[in-house]
Amino acid sequence: MSSSPRPAILVARAVFPEILELLRQHFEVEDNQADTVFSKQELARRLQGKAGAFTTGGDRVDAEVLAANPQLRIVANMAVGYNNFDIPAFNAAGVWATNTPDVLTESTADFGFALMMATARRMAESEHFLRRGEWTKWAYDMFAGSDVHGSTLGILGMGRIGQAIARRGHHGFGMKVVYHNRSRLPAETEASVGATWVDKATLLAQADHLVLVLPYTPENHHCIAAAEIAQMKPTATLTNIARGGIVDDAALAEALRERRIAAAGLDVFEGEPALNPALLSVPNVVLTPHIASATVATRRAMARLAADNLIAVLGAPGQGGQPLTPLNAGQFTPRA
Ligand code: GLV
């Protein structure tokens, strides 16, 4: 056994017991298996004396939290999205930030596709009807939705998950796939996922089913609002598996109520877990509680990757290793 004290870490939310066990082999661990959601102030307080933190997407880590904890060396987010991190503040403080890319790509793409299909084929709306006991007869137009196969899939944001959704649409469902992204994919990647780059206005106008898979940044706030929805086909669907705040939920609820688009599938919400109540009162929306990556295997892999990032940086005393999936490599000088 090493004589040097083991680094202390905080696991900010409940996690798989075997992941805690793994972390306990390397660190003094303060856990939160009660799964209390800490305020930013409480998080900063609990980080006192900790060299590392295991966080989830709801834990805000900014300059204030980092300044209050000069001993902190790494914060490992169990999520691919990291809008809860202020990366320039991490760089200024000399702290590693990590996320969990790749391990969730396929499961998240499965979910995005499923939510888009459920939205197009009105699955939630028709299930609610059935549960209410209103199903008394067959009708030629009962819950008639729109086809997925052979239609035009629009993807806004074309990173790993967007590409995985494009592959499903192109190869599995014979869809025409158009996408918009700040940077265009190399021609061979476009060919392999079967997608064509278009400008945003063309994407909005052409998509029968528009799926949002872009990161949430200040520039992307409300990038789908009333004006963008107005450019969509009245028969189109909109699916958001990216982040709340990308869509103006109030404008969307109004557009759904007025049938200016056919339907929406939402896994993420502005201000979640609170929801804009207007979304609850429109029938043509499928609502899920931010579960796109939630398969048991994928959540385990995400937790394991976050743990491995902590171990890589803090686990070998004096060796100061690099994390496996850094967000800010080369952008700062790590704290000693
Ligand atoms: C989930 O939303 C994630 O970013 O992993």
GROMACS .gro file of C-alpha atoms and ligand atoms in nm:
model
  341
    1MET     CA    1   0.000   0.000   0.000
    2SER     CA    2   0.120   0.346  -0.086
    3SER     CA    3   0.205   0.571   0.208
    4SER     CA    4   0.089   0.885   0.026
    5PRO     CA    5  -0.271   0.978   0.106
    6ARG     CA    6  -0.521   0.881  -0.157
    7PRO     CA    7  -0.684   1.167  -0.346
    8ALA     CA    8  -1.036   1.257  -0.238
    9ILE     CA    9  -1.316   1.282  -0.491
   10LEU     CA   10  -1.684   1.368  -0.492
   11VAL     CA   11  -1.935   1.163  -0.689
   12ALA     CA   12  -2.204   1.427  -0.716
   13ARG     CA   13  -2.501   1.203  -0.799
   14ALA     CA   14  -2.601   0.841  -0.746
   15VAL     CA   15  -2.417   0.595  -0.968
   16PHE     CA   16  -2.384   0.219  -1.028
   17PRO     CA   17  -2.250   0.058  -0.706
   18GLU     CA   18  -1.973  -0.122  -0.897
   19ILE     CA   19  -1.848   0.211  -1.030
   20LEU     CA   20  -1.829   0.346  -0.674
   21GLU     CA   21  -1.644   0.029  -0.577
   22LEU     CA   22  -1.394   0.083  -0.857
   23LEU     CA   23  -1.344   0.445  -0.755
   24ARG     CA   24  -1.297   0.340  -0.391
   25GLN     CA   25  -1.002   0.124  -0.499
   26HIS     CA   26  -0.824   0.446  -0.599
   27PHE     CA   27  -0.975   0.731  -0.400
   28GLU     CA   28  -1.137   0.850  -0.081
   29VAL     CA   29  -1.489   0.883  -0.217
   30GLU     CA   30  -1.771   1.102  -0.095
   31ASP     CA   31  -2.077   0.959  -0.265
   32ASN     CA   32  -2.434   1.078  -0.300
   33GLN     CA   33  -2.627   0.753  -0.333
   34ALA     CA   34  -2.927   0.937  -0.187
   35ASP     CA   35  -2.915   1.121  -0.522
   36THR     CA   36  -2.979   1.467  -0.383
   37VAL     CA   37  -2.953   1.732  -0.654
   38PHE     CA   38  -2.701   1.983  -0.517
   39SER     CA   39  -2.731   2.355  -0.576
   40LYS     CA   40  -2.419   2.513  -0.722
   41GLN     CA   41  -2.329   2.644  -0.375
   42GLU     CA   42  -2.373   2.301  -0.218
   43LEU     CA   43  -2.166   2.141  -0.493
   44ALA     CA   44  -1.888   2.398  -0.433
   45ARG     CA   45  -1.904   2.326  -0.060
   46ARG     CA   46  -1.887   1.949  -0.102
   47LEU     CA   47  -1.592   1.984  -0.336
   48GLN     CA   48  -1.382   2.132  -0.057
   49GLY     CA   49  -1.064   1.925  -0.030
   50LYS     CA   50  -1.150   1.712  -0.334
   51ALA     CA   51  -0.904   1.660  -0.619
   52GLY     CA   52  -1.168   1.525  -0.854
   53ALA     CA   53  -1.540   1.529  -0.920
   54PHE     CA   54  -1.772   1.293  -1.102
   55THR     CA   55  -2.063   1.501  -1.227
   56THR     CA   56  -2.369   1.469  -1.448
   57GLY     CA   57  -2.519   1.715  -1.694
   58GLY     CA   58  -2.720   1.895  -1.427
   59ASP     CA   59  -2.417   1.995  -1.218
   60ARG     CA   60  -2.303   2.345  -1.310
   61VAL     CA   61  -1.926   2.394  -1.279
   62ASP     CA   62  -1.809   2.748  -1.348
   63ALA     CA   63  -1.544   3.000  -1.239
   64GLU     CA   64  -1.705   3.044  -0.899
   65VAL     CA   65  -1.705   2.670  -0.820
   66LEU     CA   66  -1.348   2.633  -0.948
   67ALA     CA   67  -1.221   2.938  -0.757
   68ALA     CA   68  -1.370   2.802  -0.436
   69ASN     CA   69  -1.177   2.477  -0.488
   70PRO     CA   70  -0.816   2.547  -0.584
   71GLN     CA   71  -0.723   2.185  -0.508
   72LEU     CA   72  -0.956   2.049  -0.779
   73ARG     CA   73  -0.774   1.895  -1.078
   74ILE     CA   74  -1.041   1.722  -1.283
   75VAL     CA   75  -1.417   1.724  -1.327
   76ALA     CA   76  -1.545   1.421  -1.518
   77ASN     CA   77  -1.892   1.463  -1.665
   78MET     CA   78  -2.102   1.152  -1.721
   79ALA     CA   79  -2.255   1.295  -2.039
   80VAL     CA   80  -2.138   1.376  -2.386
   81GLY     CA   81  -2.289   1.726  -2.368
   82TYR     CA   82  -2.102   1.967  -2.145
   83ASN     CA   83  -2.296   2.292  -2.149
   84ASN     CA   84  -2.294   2.264  -1.768
   85PHE     CA   85  -1.919   2.334  -1.782
   86ASP     CA   86  -1.765   2.676  -1.841
   87ILE     CA   87  -1.464   2.550  -2.038
   88PRO     CA   88  -1.277   2.886  -2.050
   89ALA     CA   89  -1.309   2.895  -1.669
   90PHE     CA   90  -1.164   2.542  -1.650
   91ASN     CA   91  -0.873   2.654  -1.868
   92ALA     CA   92  -0.812   2.966  -1.661
   93ALA     CA   93  -0.816   2.756  -1.344
   94GLY     CA   94  -0.595   2.479  -1.489
   95VAL     CA   95  -0.852   2.202  -1.439
   96TRP     CA   96  -0.924   1.909  -1.667
   97ALA     CA   97  -1.278   1.876  -1.802
   98THR     CA   98  -1.389   1.546  -1.953
   99ASN     CA   99  -1.707   1.402  -2.108
  100THR     CA  100  -1.823   1.060  -2.232
  101PRO     CA  101  -1.831   1.059  -2.613
  102ASP     CA  102  -1.860   0.754  -2.841
  103VAL     CA  103  -1.988   0.506  -2.582
  104LEU     CA  104  -2.339   0.651  -2.610
  105THR     CA  105  -2.354   0.725  -2.982
  106GLU     CA  106  -2.547   0.423  -3.105
  107SER     CA  107  -2.793   0.399  -2.814
  108THR     CA  108  -2.867   0.770  -2.841
  109ALA     CA  109  -2.915   0.743  -3.217
  110ASP     CA  110  -3.151   0.447  -3.162
  111PHE     CA  111  -3.356   0.659  -2.927
  112GLY     CA  112  -3.358   0.962  -3.154
  113PHE     CA  113  -3.482   0.748  -3.439
  114ALA     CA  114  -3.742   0.580  -3.217
  115LEU     CA  115  -3.869   0.916  -3.089
  116MET     CA  116  -3.889   1.049  -3.443
  117MET     CA  117  -4.087   0.740  -3.548
  118ALA     CA  118  -4.315   0.755  -3.245
  119THR     CA  119  -4.382   1.120  -3.330
  120ALA     CA  120  -4.449   1.057  -3.699
  121ARG     CA  121  -4.680   0.764  -3.624
  122ARG     CA  122  -4.857   0.933  -3.330
  123MET     CA  123  -4.780   0.655  -3.083
  124ALA     CA  124  -4.814   0.852  -2.759
  125GLU     CA  125  -5.130   1.032  -2.865
  126SER     CA  126  -5.298   0.707  -2.972
  127GLU     CA  127  -5.187   0.523  -2.659
  128HIS     CA  128  -5.337   0.796  -2.440
  129PHE     CA  129  -5.661   0.766  -2.638
  130LEU     CA  130  -5.667   0.391  -2.581
  131ARG     CA  131  -5.590   0.423  -2.209
  132ARG     CA  132  -5.873   0.674  -2.172
  133GLY     CA  133  -6.109   0.401  -2.296
  134GLU     CA  134  -6.204   0.600  -2.606
  135TRP     CA  135  -6.131   0.325  -2.859
  136THR     CA  136  -6.471   0.195  -2.965
  137LYS     CA  137  -6.427   0.132  -3.338
  138TRP     CA  138  -6.179   0.122  -3.627
  139ALA     CA  139  -6.177   0.432  -3.847
  140TYR     CA  140  -6.008   0.489  -4.181
  141ASP     CA  141  -5.823   0.797  -4.060
  142MET     CA  142  -5.773   0.708  -3.696
  143PHE     CA  143  -5.433   0.846  -3.588
  144ALA     CA  144  -5.312   0.854  -3.947
  145GLY     CA  145  -4.962   0.996  -3.932
  146SER     CA  146  -4.684   1.041  -4.183
  147ASP     CA  147  -4.447   0.787  -4.334
  148VAL     CA  148  -4.090   0.761  -4.219
  149HIS     CA  149  -3.961   0.530  -4.493
  150GLY     CA  150  -3.887   0.712  -4.814
  151SER     CA  151  -3.938   1.055  -4.660
  152THR     CA  152  -3.682   1.332  -4.613
  153LEU     CA  153  -3.489   1.324  -4.287
  154GLY     CA  154  -3.337   1.656  -4.184
  155ILE     CA  155  -3.060   1.660  -3.926
  156LEU     CA  156  -2.942   1.978  -3.756
  157GLY     CA  157  -2.598   1.915  -3.606
  158MET     CA  158  -2.392   1.640  -3.766
  159GLY     CA  159  -2.151   1.504  -3.508
  160ARG     CA  160  -2.125   1.139  -3.415
  161ILE     CA  161  -2.488   1.099  -3.310
  162GLY     CA  162  -2.621   1.289  -3.612
  163GLN     CA  163  -2.419   1.065  -3.841
  164ALA     CA  164  -2.549   0.752  -3.666
  165ILE     CA  165  -2.907   0.875  -3.716
  166ALA     CA  166  -2.834   0.953  -4.081
  167ARG     CA  167  -2.705   0.598  -4.135
  168ARG     CA  168  -3.022   0.454  -3.988
  169GLY     CA  169  -3.241   0.671  -4.208
  170HIS     CA  170  -3.046   0.621  -4.528
  171HIS     CA  171  -2.953   0.255  -4.506
  172GLY     CA  172  -3.246   0.125  -4.303
  173PHE     CA  173  -3.544   0.330  -4.416
  174GLY     CA  174  -3.454   0.452  -4.764
  175MET     CA  175  -3.480   0.815  -4.654
  176LYS     CA  176  -3.333   1.110  -4.834
  177VAL     CA  177  -3.107   1.264  -4.570
  178VAL     CA  178  -3.017   1.633  -4.564
  179TYR     CA  179  -2.822   1.799  -4.286
  180HIS     CA  180  -2.694   2.133  -4.174
  181ASN     CA  181  -2.385   2.180  -3.965
  182ARG     CA  182  -2.134   2.463  -3.925
  183SER     CA  183  -1.869   2.248  -4.088
  184ARG     CA  184  -1.944   2.020  -4.377
  185LEU     CA  185  -1.845   1.653  -4.348
  186PRO     CA  186  -1.574   1.517  -4.579
  187ALA     CA  187  -1.725   1.384  -4.903
  188GLU     CA  188  -1.648   1.022  -4.815
  189THR     CA  189  -1.824   1.054  -4.476
  190GLU     CA  190  -2.125   1.215  -4.642
  191ALA     CA  191  -2.135   0.924  -4.888
  192SER     CA  192  -2.104   0.659  -4.617
  193VAL     CA  193  -2.389   0.800  -4.406
  194GLY     CA  194  -2.588   0.894  -4.717
  195ALA     CA  195  -2.636   1.260  -4.624
  196THR     CA  196  -2.618   1.586  -4.820
  197TRP     CA  197  -2.525   1.923  -4.670
  198VAL     CA  198  -2.778   2.205  -4.721
  199ASP     CA  199  -2.811   2.553  -4.572
  200LYS     CA  200  -3.037   2.591  -4.272
  201ALA     CA  201  -3.328   2.743  -4.465
  202THR     CA  202  -3.325   2.453  -4.712
  203LEU     CA  203  -3.308   2.204  -4.426
  204LEU     CA  204  -3.614   2.359  -4.261
  205ALA     CA  205  -3.806   2.371  -4.589
  206GLN     CA  206  -3.723   2.019  -4.708
  207ALA     CA  207  -3.737   1.804  -4.394
  208ASP     CA  208  -4.037   1.580  -4.341
  209HIS     CA  209  -3.880   1.484  -4.010
  210LEU     CA  210  -3.631   1.725  -3.854
  211VAL     CA  211  -3.407   1.588  -3.578
  212LEU     CA  212  -3.193   1.817  -3.360
  213VAL     CA  213  -2.858   1.678  -3.248
  214LEU     CA  214  -2.645   1.987  -3.202
  215PRO     CA  215  -2.460   2.104  -2.891
  216TYR     CA  216  -2.617   2.377  -2.679
  217THR     CA  217  -2.408   2.692  -2.694
  218PRO     CA  218  -2.506   3.059  -2.651
  219GLU     CA  219  -2.518   3.089  -3.033
  220ASN     CA  220  -2.762   2.797  -3.053
  221HIS     CA  221  -3.006   2.934  -2.795
  222HIS     CA  222  -3.354   2.924  -2.952
  223CYS     CA  223  -3.211   2.841  -3.291
  224ILE     CA  224  -3.547   2.676  -3.355
  225ALA     CA  225  -3.805   2.941  -3.266
  226ALA     CA  226  -4.124   3.076  -3.426
  227ALA     CA  227  -3.947   3.205  -3.739
  228GLU     CA  228  -3.774   2.871  -3.804
  229ILE     CA  229  -4.089   2.667  -3.733
  230ALA     CA  230  -4.272   2.889  -3.983
  231GLN     CA  231  -4.032   2.769  -4.253
  232MET     CA  232  -4.116   2.402  -4.192
  233LYS     CA  233  -4.379   2.202  -4.380
  234PRO     CA  234  -4.717   2.190  -4.200
  235THR     CA  235  -4.691   1.809  -4.223
  236ALA     CA  236  -4.339   1.797  -4.073
  237THR     CA  237  -4.231   1.665  -3.734
  238LEU     CA  238  -3.960   1.804  -3.507
  239THR     CA  239  -3.758   1.584  -3.270
  240ASN     CA  240  -3.521   1.730  -3.008
  241ILE     CA  241  -3.275   1.494  -2.838
  242ALA     CA  242  -3.005   1.761  -2.803
  243ARG     CA  243  -3.065   2.008  -2.519
  244GLY     CA  244  -3.340   2.222  -2.382
  245GLY     CA  245  -3.291   2.584  -2.485
  246ILE     CA  246  -3.212   2.498  -2.847
  247VAL     CA  247  -3.588   2.508  -2.915
  248ASP     CA  248  -3.813   2.789  -2.797
  249ASP     CA  249  -4.058   2.557  -2.620
  250ALA     CA  250  -4.329   2.824  -2.587
  251ALA     CA  251  -4.320   2.896  -2.961
  252LEU     CA  252  -4.320   2.523  -3.035
  253ALA     CA  253  -4.621   2.456  -2.812
  254GLU     CA  254  -4.812   2.733  -2.989
  255ALA     CA  255  -4.716   2.597  -3.332
  256LEU     CA  256  -4.828   2.248  -3.229
  257ARG     CA  257  -5.157   2.379  -3.096
  258GLU     CA  258  -5.221   2.562  -3.420
  259ARG     CA  259  -5.102   2.260  -3.625
  260ARG     CA  260  -4.842   2.472  -3.800
  261ILE     CA  261  -4.631   2.157  -3.786
  262ALA     CA  262  -4.777   1.810  -3.740
  263ALA     CA  263  -4.607   1.690  -3.424
  264ALA     CA  264  -4.297   1.700  -3.205
  265GLY     CA  265  -4.093   1.451  -3.006
  266LEU     CA  266  -3.906   1.602  -2.713
  267ASP     CA  267  -3.657   1.436  -2.481
  268VAL     CA  268  -3.510   1.764  -2.352
  269PHE     CA  269  -3.670   2.084  -2.229
  270GLU     CA  270  -3.589   2.441  -2.137
  271GLY     CA  271  -3.545   2.449  -1.759
  272GLU     CA  272  -3.588   2.071  -1.721
  273PRO     CA  273  -3.698   1.883  -1.521
  274ALA     CA  274  -3.960   2.161  -1.516
  275LEU     CA  275  -4.162   2.174  -1.836
  276ASN     CA  276  -4.340   2.454  -2.012
  277PRO     CA  277  -4.699   2.361  -1.912
  278ALA     CA  278  -4.823   2.449  -2.261
  279LEU     CA  279  -4.644   2.138  -2.389
  280LEU     CA  280  -4.852   1.920  -2.159
  281SER     CA  281  -5.176   2.052  -2.298
  282VAL     CA  282  -5.111   1.979  -2.666
  283PRO     CA  283  -5.181   1.624  -2.784
  284ASN     CA  284  -4.943   1.607  -3.079
  285VAL     CA  285  -4.620   1.582  -2.885
  286VAL     CA  286  -4.432   1.281  -2.749
  287LEU     CA  287  -4.256   1.371  -2.423
  288THR     CA  288  -3.976   1.172  -2.259
  289PRO     CA  289  -3.762   1.267  -1.956
  290HIS     CA  290  -3.412   1.309  -2.104
  291ILE     CA  291  -3.343   0.938  -2.153
  292ALA     CA  292  -3.189   0.919  -2.499
  293SER     CA  293  -2.871   0.747  -2.376
  294ALA     CA  294  -3.050   0.539  -2.116
  295THR     CA  295  -2.983   0.175  -2.183
  296VAL     CA  296  -2.829  -0.017  -1.897
  297ALA     CA  297  -2.521  -0.107  -2.101
  298THR     CA  298  -2.465   0.247  -2.227
  299ARG     CA  299  -2.517   0.413  -1.890
  300ARG     CA  300  -2.267   0.165  -1.742
  301ALA     CA  301  -2.018   0.246  -2.018
  302MET     CA  302  -2.063   0.620  -1.961
  303ALA     CA  303  -2.010   0.585  -1.587
  304ARG     CA  304  -1.706   0.365  -1.644
  305LEU     CA  305  -1.554   0.617  -1.885
  306ALA     CA  306  -1.607   0.904  -1.640
  307ALA     CA  307  -1.444   0.692  -1.366
  308ASP     CA  308  -1.155   0.600  -1.594
  309ASN     CA  309  -1.094   0.969  -1.667
  310LEU     CA  310  -1.063   1.037  -1.293
  311ILE     CA  311  -0.831   0.739  -1.248
  312ALA     CA  312  -0.615   0.844  -1.544
  313VAL     CA  313  -0.556   1.191  -1.401
  314LEU     CA  314  -0.549   1.125  -1.026
  315GLY     CA  315  -0.493   0.753  -0.987
  316ALA     CA  316  -0.120   0.730  -1.038
  317PRO     CA  317   0.042   0.948  -0.772
  318GLY     CA  318   0.292   1.194  -0.914
  319GLN     CA  319   0.240   1.082  -1.272
  320GLY     CA  320  -0.017   1.342  -1.373
  321GLY     CA  321  -0.167   1.140  -1.660
  322GLN     CA  322  -0.394   1.274  -1.931
  323PRO     CA  323  -0.761   1.183  -1.923
  324LEU     CA  324  -0.899   0.951  -2.191
  325THR     CA  325  -1.157   1.193  -2.329
  326PRO     CA  326  -1.051   1.548  -2.244
  327LEU     CA  327  -1.252   1.852  -2.347
  328ASN     CA  328  -0.969   2.099  -2.298
  329ALA     CA  329  -0.647   1.919  -2.392
  330GLY     CA  330  -0.376   2.163  -2.495
  331GLN     CA  331  -0.580   2.462  -2.381
  332PHE     CA  332  -0.425   2.510  -2.035
  333THR     CA  333  -0.149   2.419  -1.793
  334PRO     CA  334  -0.284   2.163  -1.545
  335ARG     CA  335  -0.271   2.248  -1.176
  336ALA     CA  336   0.009   2.059  -1.004
  337GLV     C1  337  -2.698   1.353  -2.240
  337GLV     O1  338  -2.777   1.438  -2.263
  337GLV     C2  339  -2.558   1.364  -2.268
  337GLV     O2  340  -2.512   1.473  -2.305
  337GLV     O3  341  -2.487   1.265  -2.253
   0.00000   0.00000   0.00000
